[in-house]
Short mmCIF file of C-alpha atoms in Angstrom, two decimals:
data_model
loop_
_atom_site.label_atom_id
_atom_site.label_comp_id
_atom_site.label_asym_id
_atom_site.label_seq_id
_atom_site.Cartn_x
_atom_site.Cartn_y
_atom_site.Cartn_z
CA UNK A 170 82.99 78.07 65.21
CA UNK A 171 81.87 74.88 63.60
CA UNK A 172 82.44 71.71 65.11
CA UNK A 173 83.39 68.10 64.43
CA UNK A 174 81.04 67.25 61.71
CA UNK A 175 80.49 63.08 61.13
CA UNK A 176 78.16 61.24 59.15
CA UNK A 177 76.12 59.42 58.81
CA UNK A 178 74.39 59.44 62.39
CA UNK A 179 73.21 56.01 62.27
CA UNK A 180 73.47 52.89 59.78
CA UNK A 181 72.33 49.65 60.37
CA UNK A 182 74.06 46.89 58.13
CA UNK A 183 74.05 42.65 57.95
CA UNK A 184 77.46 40.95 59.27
CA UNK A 185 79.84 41.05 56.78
CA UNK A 186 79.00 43.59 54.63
CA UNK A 187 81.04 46.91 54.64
CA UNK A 188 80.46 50.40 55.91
CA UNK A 189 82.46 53.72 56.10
CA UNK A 190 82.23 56.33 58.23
CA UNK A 191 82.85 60.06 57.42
CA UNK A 192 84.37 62.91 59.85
CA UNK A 193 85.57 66.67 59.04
CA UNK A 194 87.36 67.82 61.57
CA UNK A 195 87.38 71.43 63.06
CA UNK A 196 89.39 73.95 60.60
CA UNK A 197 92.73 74.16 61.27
CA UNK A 198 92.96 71.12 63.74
CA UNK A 199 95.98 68.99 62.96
CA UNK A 200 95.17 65.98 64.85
CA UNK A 201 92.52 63.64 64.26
CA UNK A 202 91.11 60.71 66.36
CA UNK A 203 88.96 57.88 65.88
CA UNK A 204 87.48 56.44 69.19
CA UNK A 205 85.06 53.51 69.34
CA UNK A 206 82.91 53.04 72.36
CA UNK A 207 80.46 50.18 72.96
CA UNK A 208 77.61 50.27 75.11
CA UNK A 209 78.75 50.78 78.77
CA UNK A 210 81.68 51.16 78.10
CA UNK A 211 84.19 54.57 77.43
CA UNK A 212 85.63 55.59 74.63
CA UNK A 213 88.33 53.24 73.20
CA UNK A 214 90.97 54.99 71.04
CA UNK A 215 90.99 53.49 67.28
CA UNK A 216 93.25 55.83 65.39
CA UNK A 217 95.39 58.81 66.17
CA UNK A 218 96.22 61.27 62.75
CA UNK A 219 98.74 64.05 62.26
CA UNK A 220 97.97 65.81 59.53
CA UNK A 221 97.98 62.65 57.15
CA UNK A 222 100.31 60.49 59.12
CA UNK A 223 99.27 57.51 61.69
CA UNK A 224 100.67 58.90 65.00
CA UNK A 225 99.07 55.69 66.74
CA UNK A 226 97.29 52.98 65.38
CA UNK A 227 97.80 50.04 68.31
CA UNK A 228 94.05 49.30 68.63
CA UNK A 229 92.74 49.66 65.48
CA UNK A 230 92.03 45.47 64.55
CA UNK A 231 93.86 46.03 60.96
CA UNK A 232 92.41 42.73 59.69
CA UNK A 233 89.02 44.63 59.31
CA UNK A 234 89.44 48.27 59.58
CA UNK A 235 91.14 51.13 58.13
CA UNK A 236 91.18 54.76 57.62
CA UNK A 237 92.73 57.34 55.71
CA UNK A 238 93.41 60.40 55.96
CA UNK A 239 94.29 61.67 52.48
CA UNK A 240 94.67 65.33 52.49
CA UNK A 241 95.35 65.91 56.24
CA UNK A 242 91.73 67.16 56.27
CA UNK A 243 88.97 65.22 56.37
CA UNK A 244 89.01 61.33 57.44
CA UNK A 245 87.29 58.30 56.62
CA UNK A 246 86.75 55.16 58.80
CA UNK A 247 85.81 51.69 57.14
CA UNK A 248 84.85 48.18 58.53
CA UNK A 249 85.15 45.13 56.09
CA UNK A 250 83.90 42.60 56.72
CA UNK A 251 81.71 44.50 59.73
CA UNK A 252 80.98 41.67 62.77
CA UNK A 253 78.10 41.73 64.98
CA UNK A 254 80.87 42.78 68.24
CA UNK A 255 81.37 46.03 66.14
CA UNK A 256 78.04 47.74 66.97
CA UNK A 257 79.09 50.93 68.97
CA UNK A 258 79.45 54.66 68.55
CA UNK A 259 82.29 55.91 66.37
CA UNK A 260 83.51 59.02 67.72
CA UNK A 261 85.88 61.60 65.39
CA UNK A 262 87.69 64.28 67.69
CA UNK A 263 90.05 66.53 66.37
CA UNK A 264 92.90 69.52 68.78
CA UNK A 265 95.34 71.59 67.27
CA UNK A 266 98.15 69.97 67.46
CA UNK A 267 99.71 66.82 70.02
CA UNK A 268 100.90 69.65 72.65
CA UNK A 269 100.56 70.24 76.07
CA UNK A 270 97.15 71.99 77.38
CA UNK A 271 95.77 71.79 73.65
CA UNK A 272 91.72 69.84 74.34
CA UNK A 273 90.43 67.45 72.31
CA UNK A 274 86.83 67.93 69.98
CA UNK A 275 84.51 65.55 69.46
CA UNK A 276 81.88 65.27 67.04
CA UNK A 277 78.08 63.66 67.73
CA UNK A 278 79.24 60.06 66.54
CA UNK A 279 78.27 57.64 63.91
CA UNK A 280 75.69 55.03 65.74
CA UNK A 281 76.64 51.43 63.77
CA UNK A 282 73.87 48.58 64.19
CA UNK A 283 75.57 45.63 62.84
CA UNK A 284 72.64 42.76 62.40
CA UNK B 272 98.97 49.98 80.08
CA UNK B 273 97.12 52.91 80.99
CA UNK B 274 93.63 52.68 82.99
CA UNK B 275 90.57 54.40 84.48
CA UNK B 276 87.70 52.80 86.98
CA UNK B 277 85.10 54.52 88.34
CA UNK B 278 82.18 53.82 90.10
CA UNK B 279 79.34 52.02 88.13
CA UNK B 280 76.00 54.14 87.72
CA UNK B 281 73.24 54.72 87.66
CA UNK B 282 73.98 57.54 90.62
CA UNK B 283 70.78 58.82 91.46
CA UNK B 284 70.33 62.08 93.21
CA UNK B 285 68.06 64.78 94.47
CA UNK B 286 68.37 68.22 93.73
CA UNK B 287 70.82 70.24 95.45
CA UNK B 288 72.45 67.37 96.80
CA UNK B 289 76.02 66.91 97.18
CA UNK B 290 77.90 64.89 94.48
CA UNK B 291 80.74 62.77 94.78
CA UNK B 292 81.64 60.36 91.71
CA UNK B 293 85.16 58.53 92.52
CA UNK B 294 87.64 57.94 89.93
CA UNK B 295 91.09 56.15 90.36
CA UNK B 296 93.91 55.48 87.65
CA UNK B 297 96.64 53.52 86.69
CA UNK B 298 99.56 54.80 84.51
CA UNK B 299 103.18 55.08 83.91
CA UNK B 300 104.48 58.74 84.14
CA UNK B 301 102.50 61.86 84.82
CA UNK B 302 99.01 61.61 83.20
CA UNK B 303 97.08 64.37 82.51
CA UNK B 304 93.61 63.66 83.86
CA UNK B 305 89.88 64.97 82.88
CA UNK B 306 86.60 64.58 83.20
CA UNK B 307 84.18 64.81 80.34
CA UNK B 308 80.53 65.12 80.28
CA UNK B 309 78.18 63.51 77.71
CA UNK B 310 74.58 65.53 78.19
CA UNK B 311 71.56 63.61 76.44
CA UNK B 312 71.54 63.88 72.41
CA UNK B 313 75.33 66.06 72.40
CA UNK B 314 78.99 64.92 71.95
CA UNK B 315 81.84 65.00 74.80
CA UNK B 316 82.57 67.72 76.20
CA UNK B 317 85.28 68.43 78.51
CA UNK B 318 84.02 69.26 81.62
CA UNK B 319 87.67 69.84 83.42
CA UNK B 320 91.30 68.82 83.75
CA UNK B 321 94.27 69.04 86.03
CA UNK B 322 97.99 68.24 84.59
CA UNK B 323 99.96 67.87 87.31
CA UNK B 324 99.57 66.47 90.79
CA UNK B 325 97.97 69.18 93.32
CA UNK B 326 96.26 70.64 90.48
CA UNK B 327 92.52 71.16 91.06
CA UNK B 328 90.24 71.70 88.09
CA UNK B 329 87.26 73.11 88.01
CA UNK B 330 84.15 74.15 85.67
CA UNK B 331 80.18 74.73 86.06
CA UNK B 332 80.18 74.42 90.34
CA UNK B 333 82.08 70.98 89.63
CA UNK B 334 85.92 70.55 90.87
CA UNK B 335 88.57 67.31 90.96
CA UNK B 336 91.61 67.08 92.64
CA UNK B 337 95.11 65.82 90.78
CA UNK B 338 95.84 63.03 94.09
CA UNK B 339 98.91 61.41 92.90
CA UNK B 340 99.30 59.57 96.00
CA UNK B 341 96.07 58.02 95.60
CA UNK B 342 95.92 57.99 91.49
CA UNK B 343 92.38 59.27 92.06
CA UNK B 344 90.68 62.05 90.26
CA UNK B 345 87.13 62.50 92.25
CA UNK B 346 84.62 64.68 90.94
CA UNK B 347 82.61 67.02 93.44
CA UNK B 348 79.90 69.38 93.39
CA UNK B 349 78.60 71.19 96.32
CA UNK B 350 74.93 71.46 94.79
CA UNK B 351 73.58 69.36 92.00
CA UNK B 352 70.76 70.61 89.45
CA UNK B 353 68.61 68.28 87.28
CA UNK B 354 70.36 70.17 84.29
CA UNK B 355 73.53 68.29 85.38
CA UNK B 356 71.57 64.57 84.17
CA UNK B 357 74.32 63.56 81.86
CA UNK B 358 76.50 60.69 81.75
CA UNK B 359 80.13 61.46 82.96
CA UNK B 360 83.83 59.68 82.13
CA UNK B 361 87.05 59.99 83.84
CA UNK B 362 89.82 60.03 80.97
CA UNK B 363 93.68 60.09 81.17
CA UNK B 364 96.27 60.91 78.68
CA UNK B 365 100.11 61.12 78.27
CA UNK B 366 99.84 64.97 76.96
CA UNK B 367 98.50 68.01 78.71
CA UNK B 368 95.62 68.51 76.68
CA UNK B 369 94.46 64.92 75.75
CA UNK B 370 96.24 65.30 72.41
CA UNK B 371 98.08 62.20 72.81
CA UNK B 372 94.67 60.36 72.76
CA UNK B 373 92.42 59.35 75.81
CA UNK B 374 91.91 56.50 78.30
CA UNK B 375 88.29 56.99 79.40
CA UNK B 376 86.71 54.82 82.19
CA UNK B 377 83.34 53.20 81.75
CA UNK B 378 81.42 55.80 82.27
CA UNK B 379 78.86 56.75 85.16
CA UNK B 380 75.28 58.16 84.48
CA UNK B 381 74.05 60.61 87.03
CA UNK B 382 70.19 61.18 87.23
CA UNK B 383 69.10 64.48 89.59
CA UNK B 384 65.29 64.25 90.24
CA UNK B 385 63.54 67.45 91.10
#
């Protein structure tokens, strides 16, 4: 079975210019996270997807970042304008659906160098 | 708002020592709890979980105990290998399997020399 698939692996961009951040989730996995995590730190949740609706979006900083998930499918991430604090990992996971005993996937992450 | 702490790393061990990383929460409700393993160059991986308090969970020689009493999680292994070098995070969520999204602790990185 394939996993969570996310590109690029690593990018390295100047302060405020923009980036985006690709993940395709595991086939038939409704729900689709977005998780940031910093050096030293855990995983923060971003984004939370159902199919192609925000389930929870409470820590995504909206002036800057967004992501869609058009088709229920496949998601994009995007900073703009990207900040120096927002170097980190961005991990995509993906489970079957918001249920009890149903685990979470997560793909290698996207390494962001923001310089 | 939910949270996880456990203990700061680097834990540094010999082989076929006994581990013990600690791991305490705070939440509202009945959390789901887990522990997920990050090995050098690979994603997460869930490692184990309990859902209810009592529940022990366990995976690869490693175990954790669902304390509600003490909102700890503590993750145990009798007998360590160097294979087991990865870093490890304590994680809570709302929903059984972690589909409701996860509060992860900071992470602790566990080094086994031979």
């Amino acid at each position: 079975e394939a996993g969570v698939a996310q590109s690029p692996r690593y990018k390295i961009i100047e302060k405020r210019q923009s980036v985006a951040f690709w993940c395709n989730p595991i086939s038939g996995h409704a729900t689709l996270y977005w998780y940031q995590q910093i050096l030293g730190q855990g995983p923060k949740l971003l984004i939370q997807f159902q199919n192609n609706g925000v389930v929870d979006d409470s820590q995504l900083p909206k002036d800057r970042f967004s992501a869609e998930r058009l088709k229920g499918v496949d998601s994009t991430l995007k900073i703009q304008p990207a900040k120096l604090e927002d170097s980190a990992v961005y991990l995509c996971a993906s489970s079957l659906v918001t249920s009890m005993n149903t685990e979470a996937f997560f793909g290698q992450g996207t390494r962001l160098t923001v310089v | 708002g939910n949270s996880v702490t456990q203990m700061e790393g680097p834990v540094t061990l010999s082989e076929e020592a006994f581990l013990t990383i600690n791991c305490t929460y705070t939440a509202t409700g009945y959390p789901s709890l887990f522990w997920y393993v990050q090995y050098p160059g690979e994603g997460l991986q869930l490692l184990l979980k309990a859902t209810k308090a009592d529940d022990k969970g366990s995976n690869k020689g490693f175990e954790a105990t669902y304390r509600k009493e003490t909102t700890s999680f503590h993750l145990e292994k009798g007998s360590v290998q160097v294979s087991d070098s990865a870093v490890y995070f304590c994680a809570l969520s709302d929903s059984g399997g972690g589909a409701d999204g996860l509060t992860f602790g900071k992470g602790t990185h566990l080094i086994i020399q031979p």
